[in-house]
Amino acid sequence: MTGLDLPATVDVREVGMRDGLQLEAPVPLAGKLAMLEALVATGVRRIEVTSFVSPRAVPALADADEVAAELHRFDGVQFSALVANLRGAQRAVDAGIAHLEYVVSASDSHSLANAGRPTAGAVAAVGEIAALAHGAGGSLEVIVATAWDCPFEGRTDPSRVLDVISTGVEQGADQLCLGDTIGTVTPRRTVELLGAVRQAAPGRPLGAHFHDTRGTGQANALAAVLSGVTSLDASVGGLGGCPFAPGASGNIATEELVYWLTDAGVATGIDLDAVLTAAAATERAVGHPLPSSLYRAGGRNAPRGPFVPD
Ligand code: ZN
């Protein structure tokens, strides 16, 4: 009995390998594989492992094919890849990854910066990409970027999100996700938009992707779960941002999410201490400190030492 009306389970998708690494200087394959092995050992059941996009646009993920070639070593994890167009989807399927995430920005300016075409052009490709994923035995999730706010246009009109959602569902999207691309959203706006999307696409699995840029990431995650969302993206150590969204930084940290979900009796299948081990592996791979507060505090029980002035 927690006093919170939470579901029995929440399905966490680990996005550190893709969203987390995409802004970093390219990490050698061995470092990525050490990170991946540590992430698999956490018990997480879904890992967004790379993206198949232009290596010029995102040099950090230029080794998508090499990473994909290693995935046969791991059992019990569903690996997915992010794609920005049909060509990327074909590359992913050819590399053996059939669970695809296709990003559609709900604002035209971000869509042009991210995918080189406005929202309507991007959403029109959902059908072909869904057919490709389904033909390969996989699935397609449509992720709506700039669902709440756009770095170039400010507030995104919710009707634009609902248009993307309804077209995406018509064209074969199996799952949906809303992305707070620049980390501006609040619990109130989280719940409002998730509720509207759920009404527009009843019965379709709906997840959320938050950034902690303004310190509201975990509050938004709680608001989302309280409103019925059972699928959340998170990144080990809080790594990550978006290269086409100025000012975007910091996905919600997997260990912080697992910390409060586990405390509330919500099963994630993820071991908190193993996530901290994975955060250490990630820190070694990227070569700089990670932003996660829980990781920097030393874990769930280790208090910082007493404050000693210089
Ligand atoms: Zn993100």
CSV table of C-alpha atoms and ligand atoms in Angstrom, one decimal:
chain,number,residue,atom,x,y,z
A,1,MET,CA,0.0,0.0,0.0
A,2,THR,CA,1.8,3.1,-1.2
A,3,GLY,CA,-1.0,5.6,-1.3
A,4,LEU,CA,-0.1,6.1,-4.9
A,5,ASP,CA,-2.4,4.6,-7.5
A,6,LEU,CA,0.4,3.0,-9.6
A,7,PRO,CA,0.4,0.1,-12.0
A,8,ALA,CA,2.0,-3.3,-11.0
A,9,THR,CA,4.6,-3.0,-13.7
A,10,VAL,CA,6.2,-0.3,-15.8
A,11,ASP,CA,8.1,-1.1,-19.0
A,12,VAL,CA,11.3,0.9,-19.2
A,13,ARG,CA,13.1,1.3,-22.5
A,14,GLU,CA,16.8,2.1,-22.1
A,15,VAL,CA,17.8,4.7,-24.6
A,16,GLY,CA,21.4,5.5,-23.5
A,17,MET,CA,23.0,3.7,-26.4
A,18,ARG,CA,21.2,5.9,-28.9
A,19,ASP,CA,19.7,9.1,-27.4
A,20,GLY,CA,22.5,9.1,-24.8
A,21,LEU,CA,25.4,8.7,-27.1
A,22,GLN,CA,24.3,10.6,-30.1
A,23,LEU,CA,25.7,14.0,-29.0
A,24,GLU,CA,28.9,12.5,-27.6
A,25,ALA,CA,32.2,12.2,-29.4
A,26,PRO,CA,32.1,8.8,-31.2
A,27,VAL,CA,32.7,6.0,-28.6
A,28,PRO,CA,34.8,3.1,-30.0
A,29,LEU,CA,32.9,-0.1,-30.6
A,30,ALA,CA,34.5,-1.8,-27.6
A,31,GLY,CA,33.4,0.9,-25.3
A,32,LYS,CA,29.8,0.7,-26.6
A,33,LEU,CA,29.8,-3.1,-26.2
A,34,ALA,CA,31.0,-2.8,-22.6
A,35,MET,CA,28.2,-0.4,-22.0
A,36,LEU,CA,25.7,-2.6,-23.7
A,37,GLU,CA,26.8,-5.7,-21.8
A,38,ALA,CA,26.3,-3.8,-18.5
A,39,LEU,CA,22.9,-2.6,-19.6
A,40,VAL,CA,21.7,-6.1,-20.6
A,41,ALA,CA,22.9,-7.2,-17.1
A,42,THR,CA,20.4,-4.7,-15.5
A,43,GLY,CA,17.5,-6.9,-16.5
A,44,VAL,CA,16.0,-4.2,-18.8
A,45,ARG,CA,13.8,-5.8,-21.4
A,46,ARG,CA,14.0,-3.2,-24.2
A,47,ILE,CA,17.0,-1.3,-25.4
A,48,GLU,CA,17.1,1.3,-28.1
A,49,VAL,CA,20.5,0.4,-29.4
A,50,THR,CA,21.3,2.8,-32.2
A,51,SER,CA,19.9,4.8,-35.0
A,52,PHE,CA,20.2,4.4,-38.7
A,53,VAL,CA,20.6,8.0,-39.8
A,54,SER,CA,23.2,9.9,-41.8
A,55,PRO,CA,26.7,9.4,-40.4
A,56,ARG,CA,27.4,13.0,-41.3
A,57,ALA,CA,24.5,14.2,-39.2
A,58,VAL,CA,25.2,11.9,-36.3
A,59,PRO,CA,28.8,10.7,-36.4
A,60,ALA,CA,28.5,9.1,-32.9
A,61,LEU,CA,26.2,6.5,-34.4
A,62,ALA,CA,28.0,5.9,-37.7
A,63,ASP,CA,28.8,2.3,-36.5
A,64,ALA,CA,25.1,1.2,-36.4
A,65,ASP,CA,25.8,-1.8,-38.6
A,66,GLU,CA,28.7,-3.0,-36.4
A,67,VAL,CA,26.6,-2.6,-33.2
A,68,ALA,CA,23.7,-4.5,-34.8
A,69,ALA,CA,26.0,-7.3,-35.8
A,70,GLU,CA,26.8,-8.0,-32.1
A,71,LEU,CA,23.2,-8.2,-30.8
A,72,HIS,CA,22.8,-12.0,-31.5
A,73,ARG,CA,24.9,-12.5,-28.3
A,74,PHE,CA,22.2,-11.3,-26.1
A,75,ASP,CA,19.0,-13.1,-25.2
A,76,GLY,CA,15.8,-11.9,-23.7
A,77,VAL,CA,16.1,-8.2,-24.7
A,78,GLN,CA,14.1,-6.5,-27.5
A,79,PHE,CA,16.5,-4.3,-29.4
A,80,SER,CA,15.1,-1.4,-31.4
A,81,ALA,CA,16.6,1.2,-33.7
A,82,LEU,CA,15.5,4.7,-34.4
A,83,VAL,CA,15.1,5.8,-38.0
A,84,ALA,CA,14.3,9.1,-39.7
A,85,ASN,CA,13.1,7.9,-43.1
A,86,LEU,CA,12.5,4.9,-45.3
A,87,ARG,CA,16.1,4.5,-46.2
A,88,GLY,CA,17.2,4.3,-42.6
A,89,ALA,CA,14.4,1.8,-42.0
A,90,GLN,CA,15.7,-0.4,-44.8
A,91,ARG,CA,19.2,-0.2,-43.4
A,92,ALA,CA,18.0,-1.2,-40.0
A,93,VAL,CA,16.0,-4.2,-41.3
A,94,ASP,CA,19.0,-5.3,-43.5
A,95,ALA,CA,21.2,-5.1,-40.3
A,96,GLY,CA,18.8,-7.5,-38.6
A,97,ILE,CA,16.8,-5.0,-36.4
A,98,ALA,CA,13.1,-5.2,-37.2
A,99,HIS,CA,11.7,-3.2,-34.2
A,100,LEU,CA,11.8,0.3,-35.5
A,101,GLU,CA,11.1,3.7,-34.0
A,102,TYR,CA,10.2,6.4,-36.5
A,103,VAL,CA,10.4,10.0,-35.3
A,104,VAL,CA,7.9,12.5,-36.5
A,105,SER,CA,8.3,16.1,-35.3
A,106,ALA,CA,5.0,17.7,-34.6
A,107,SER,CA,6.4,21.1,-35.4
A,108,ASP,CA,7.5,21.9,-39.0
A,109,SER,CA,10.7,23.8,-38.0
A,110,HIS,CA,12.0,20.9,-35.9
A,111,SER,CA,10.9,18.4,-38.6
A,112,LEU,CA,12.8,20.3,-41.2
A,113,ALA,CA,15.9,20.5,-39.0
A,114,ASN,CA,15.7,16.9,-37.9
A,115,ALA,CA,14.4,15.1,-41.1
A,116,GLY,CA,14.6,17.6,-43.9
A,117,ARG,CA,10.9,17.8,-44.5
A,118,PRO,CA,7.8,19.3,-42.8
A,119,THR,CA,5.6,17.3,-40.5
A,120,ALA,CA,3.1,16.3,-43.2
A,121,GLY,CA,5.9,14.9,-45.4
A,122,ALA,CA,7.4,13.0,-42.5
A,123,VAL,CA,4.1,11.4,-41.4
A,124,ALA,CA,3.3,10.4,-44.9
A,125,ALA,CA,6.2,7.9,-44.8
A,126,VAL,CA,4.7,5.9,-41.8
A,127,GLY,CA,2.9,3.4,-44.0
A,128,GLU,CA,5.9,2.3,-46.0
A,129,ILE,CA,8.1,2.1,-42.9
A,130,ALA,CA,5.4,0.1,-41.0
A,131,ALA,CA,5.1,-2.3,-43.9
A,132,LEU,CA,8.9,-2.8,-43.9
A,133,ALA,CA,9.0,-3.5,-40.2
A,134,HIS,CA,6.1,-5.8,-40.3
A,135,GLY,CA,7.5,-7.6,-43.3
A,136,ALA,CA,10.6,-8.3,-41.3
A,137,GLY,CA,8.6,-9.7,-38.4
A,138,GLY,CA,9.0,-6.5,-36.3
A,139,SER,CA,7.0,-3.6,-35.2
A,140,LEU,CA,6.8,0.2,-35.7
A,141,GLU,CA,6.6,2.8,-33.0
A,142,VAL,CA,5.9,6.3,-34.0
A,143,ILE,CA,7.6,8.8,-31.6
A,144,VAL,CA,6.2,12.3,-31.8
A,145,ALA,CA,9.1,14.7,-31.2
A,146,THR,CA,8.4,18.3,-30.0
A,147,ALA,CA,5.1,17.0,-28.8
A,148,TRP,CA,4.8,19.8,-26.2
A,149,ASP,CA,7.3,22.4,-27.2
A,150,CYS,CA,9.6,23.2,-30.2
A,151,PRO,CA,13.0,24.8,-29.8
A,152,PHE,CA,12.2,27.1,-32.8
A,153,GLU,CA,8.5,27.7,-32.6
A,154,GLY,CA,7.6,27.5,-28.8
A,155,ARG,CA,4.4,25.7,-27.9
A,156,THR,CA,3.3,23.0,-30.2
A,157,ASP,CA,-0.5,23.1,-30.9
A,158,PRO,CA,-1.9,19.8,-29.5
A,159,SER,CA,-4.0,19.4,-32.6
A,160,ARG,CA,-0.8,18.9,-34.6
A,161,VAL,CA,0.2,16.0,-32.3
A,162,LEU,CA,-3.3,14.5,-32.6
A,163,ASP,CA,-3.0,14.7,-36.4
A,164,VAL,CA,0.3,12.9,-36.4
A,165,ILE,CA,-1.1,10.2,-34.0
A,166,SER,CA,-4.2,9.6,-36.1
A,167,THR,CA,-2.4,9.4,-39.4
A,168,GLY,CA,0.3,7.2,-37.8
A,169,VAL,CA,-2.3,4.8,-36.5
A,170,GLU,CA,-4.1,4.7,-39.8
A,171,GLN,CA,-0.9,3.9,-41.5
A,172,GLY,CA,0.1,1.0,-39.3
A,173,ALA,CA,1.9,2.3,-36.2
A,174,ASP,CA,1.8,-0.4,-33.5
A,175,GLN,CA,2.9,1.8,-30.6
A,176,LEU,CA,3.0,5.5,-29.9
A,177,CYS,CA,5.3,7.7,-27.8
A,178,LEU,CA,5.3,11.4,-27.0
A,179,GLY,CA,8.7,13.1,-26.7
A,180,ASP,CA,9.5,16.2,-24.6
A,181,THR,CA,12.4,17.0,-26.9
A,182,ILE,CA,13.7,20.1,-25.1
A,183,GLY,CA,12.7,19.2,-21.6
A,184,THR,CA,10.2,22.0,-21.0
A,185,VAL,CA,7.1,20.1,-20.1
A,186,THR,CA,5.4,20.0,-16.6
A,187,PRO,CA,3.2,17.4,-14.9
A,188,ARG,CA,0.1,19.3,-15.7
A,189,ARG,CA,0.8,19.5,-19.5
A,190,THR,CA,2.1,15.9,-19.5
A,191,VAL,CA,-1.3,14.6,-18.2
A,192,GLU,CA,-3.3,16.9,-20.5
A,193,LEU,CA,-1.6,15.8,-23.7
A,194,LEU,CA,-1.3,12.1,-22.8
A,195,GLY,CA,-5.1,12.1,-22.1
A,196,ALA,CA,-5.9,13.7,-25.4
A,197,VAL,CA,-3.7,11.3,-27.3
A,198,ARG,CA,-5.2,8.3,-25.5
A,199,GLN,CA,-8.7,9.4,-26.5
A,200,ALA,CA,-7.5,9.9,-30.1
A,201,ALA,CA,-5.9,6.4,-30.3
A,202,PRO,CA,-7.7,4.2,-27.8
A,203,GLY,CA,-6.1,0.9,-27.0
A,204,ARG,CA,-2.8,1.7,-28.8
A,205,PRO,CA,0.2,1.4,-26.4
A,206,LEU,CA,1.4,4.8,-25.5
A,207,GLY,CA,4.7,5.7,-24.0
A,208,ALA,CA,6.5,8.9,-23.0
A,209,HIS,CA,10.0,10.2,-23.4
A,210,PHE,CA,11.1,12.9,-21.0
A,211,HIS,CA,14.2,15.0,-20.6
A,212,ASP,CA,15.3,16.4,-17.2
A,213,THR,CA,16.6,19.7,-18.7
A,214,ARG,CA,14.5,21.8,-16.3
A,215,GLY,CA,14.4,19.4,-13.4
A,216,THR,CA,10.8,18.2,-14.0
A,217,GLY,CA,11.7,14.9,-15.8
A,218,GLN,CA,10.9,12.5,-12.9
A,219,ALA,CA,7.9,14.5,-11.9
A,220,ASN,CA,6.6,14.2,-15.4
A,221,ALA,CA,7.3,10.5,-15.4
A,222,LEU,CA,5.3,10.1,-12.2
A,223,ALA,CA,2.5,12.1,-13.7
A,224,ALA,CA,2.5,10.0,-16.8
A,225,VAL,CA,2.4,6.7,-14.8
A,226,LEU,CA,-0.4,8.0,-12.6
A,227,SER,CA,-2.3,8.9,-15.8
A,228,GLY,CA,-2.0,5.3,-17.1
A,229,VAL,CA,1.2,5.3,-19.1
A,230,THR,CA,3.2,2.1,-18.5
A,231,SER,CA,6.0,2.6,-21.0
A,232,LEU,CA,8.8,5.1,-20.3
A,233,ASP,CA,12.1,5.9,-21.9
A,234,ALA,CA,15.1,6.5,-19.7
A,235,SER,CA,18.8,6.8,-20.2
A,236,VAL,CA,21.6,5.4,-18.0
A,237,GLY,CA,23.2,8.1,-16.0
A,238,GLY,CA,20.9,10.7,-17.5
A,239,LEU,CA,23.0,10.8,-20.6
A,240,GLY,CA,21.7,12.4,-23.8
A,241,GLY,CA,20.0,15.2,-25.7
A,242,CYS,CA,19.1,16.1,-29.3
A,243,PRO,CA,21.6,17.5,-31.8
A,244,PHE,CA,18.9,19.4,-33.6
A,245,ALA,CA,17.3,21.0,-30.6
A,246,PRO,CA,19.4,23.7,-29.1
A,247,GLY,CA,19.4,23.6,-25.3
A,248,ALA,CA,18.1,20.1,-25.1
A,249,SER,CA,20.0,18.0,-22.6
A,250,GLY,CA,19.6,15.2,-20.1
A,251,ASN,CA,17.2,12.3,-20.6
A,252,ILE,CA,15.6,11.2,-17.4
A,253,ALA,CA,18.1,8.8,-15.7
A,254,THR,CA,17.2,5.2,-15.7
A,255,GLU,CA,18.5,4.7,-12.1
A,256,GLU,CA,16.4,7.5,-10.7
A,257,LEU,CA,13.3,6.2,-12.4
A,258,VAL,CA,14.0,2.6,-11.2
A,259,TYR,CA,14.7,4.0,-7.7
A,260,TRP,CA,11.3,5.5,-7.1
A,261,LEU,CA,9.3,2.9,-9.1
A,262,THR,CA,10.9,0.1,-7.1
A,263,ASP,CA,10.3,1.9,-3.8
A,264,ALA,CA,6.6,2.2,-4.7
A,265,GLY,CA,6.4,-1.6,-5.5
A,266,VAL,CA,6.2,-1.2,-9.2
A,267,ALA,CA,8.1,-4.0,-11.0
A,268,THR,CA,10.4,-3.0,-13.8
A,269,GLY,CA,12.6,-6.1,-14.0
A,270,ILE,CA,15.6,-3.8,-13.6
A,271,ASP,CA,18.1,-4.1,-10.8
A,272,LEU,CA,19.1,-0.7,-9.4
A,273,ASP,CA,22.6,-1.6,-8.4
A,274,ALA,CA,23.2,-3.1,-11.8
A,275,VAL,CA,22.1,0.2,-13.4
A,276,LEU,CA,24.7,2.0,-11.3
A,277,THR,CA,27.3,-0.4,-12.5
A,278,ALA,CA,26.2,0.3,-16.1
A,279,ALA,CA,26.4,4.0,-15.4
A,280,ALA,CA,30.0,3.5,-14.3
A,281,ALA,CA,30.7,1.6,-17.6
A,282,THR,CA,29.0,4.4,-19.5
A,283,GLU,CA,31.0,7.0,-17.7
A,284,ARG,CA,34.2,5.2,-18.7
A,285,ALA,CA,32.9,4.9,-22.3
A,286,VAL,CA,32.1,8.6,-22.7
A,287,GLY,CA,35.0,9.9,-20.6
A,288,HIS,CA,33.2,12.5,-18.6
A,289,PRO,CA,30.9,12.7,-15.5
A,290,LEU,CA,27.2,11.8,-15.9
A,291,PRO,CA,24.4,14.1,-14.8
A,292,SER,CA,22.3,11.7,-12.8
A,293,SER,CA,21.8,12.9,-9.3
A,294,LEU,CA,21.4,9.5,-7.9
A,295,TYR,CA,24.6,8.2,-9.5
A,296,ARG,CA,26.5,11.2,-8.2
A,297,ALA,CA,25.1,10.7,-4.7
A,298,GLY,CA,26.6,7.2,-4.8
A,299,GLY,CA,23.5,5.1,-4.9
A,300,ARG,CA,20.4,4.7,-2.8
A,301,ASN,CA,21.9,4.4,0.6
A,302,ALA,CA,25.3,6.0,0.6
A,303,PRO,CA,25.0,9.5,2.0
A,304,ARG,CA,27.6,12.0,1.0
A,305,GLY,CA,30.2,12.7,3.6
A,306,PRO,CA,29.7,15.7,6.0
A,307,PHE,CA,30.2,19.1,4.4
A,308,VAL,CA,33.7,20.3,5.1
A,309,PRO,CA,34.5,23.9,4.0
A,310,ASP,CA,37.7,24.5,2.2
B,1,ZN,ZN,15.8,12.0,-25.4
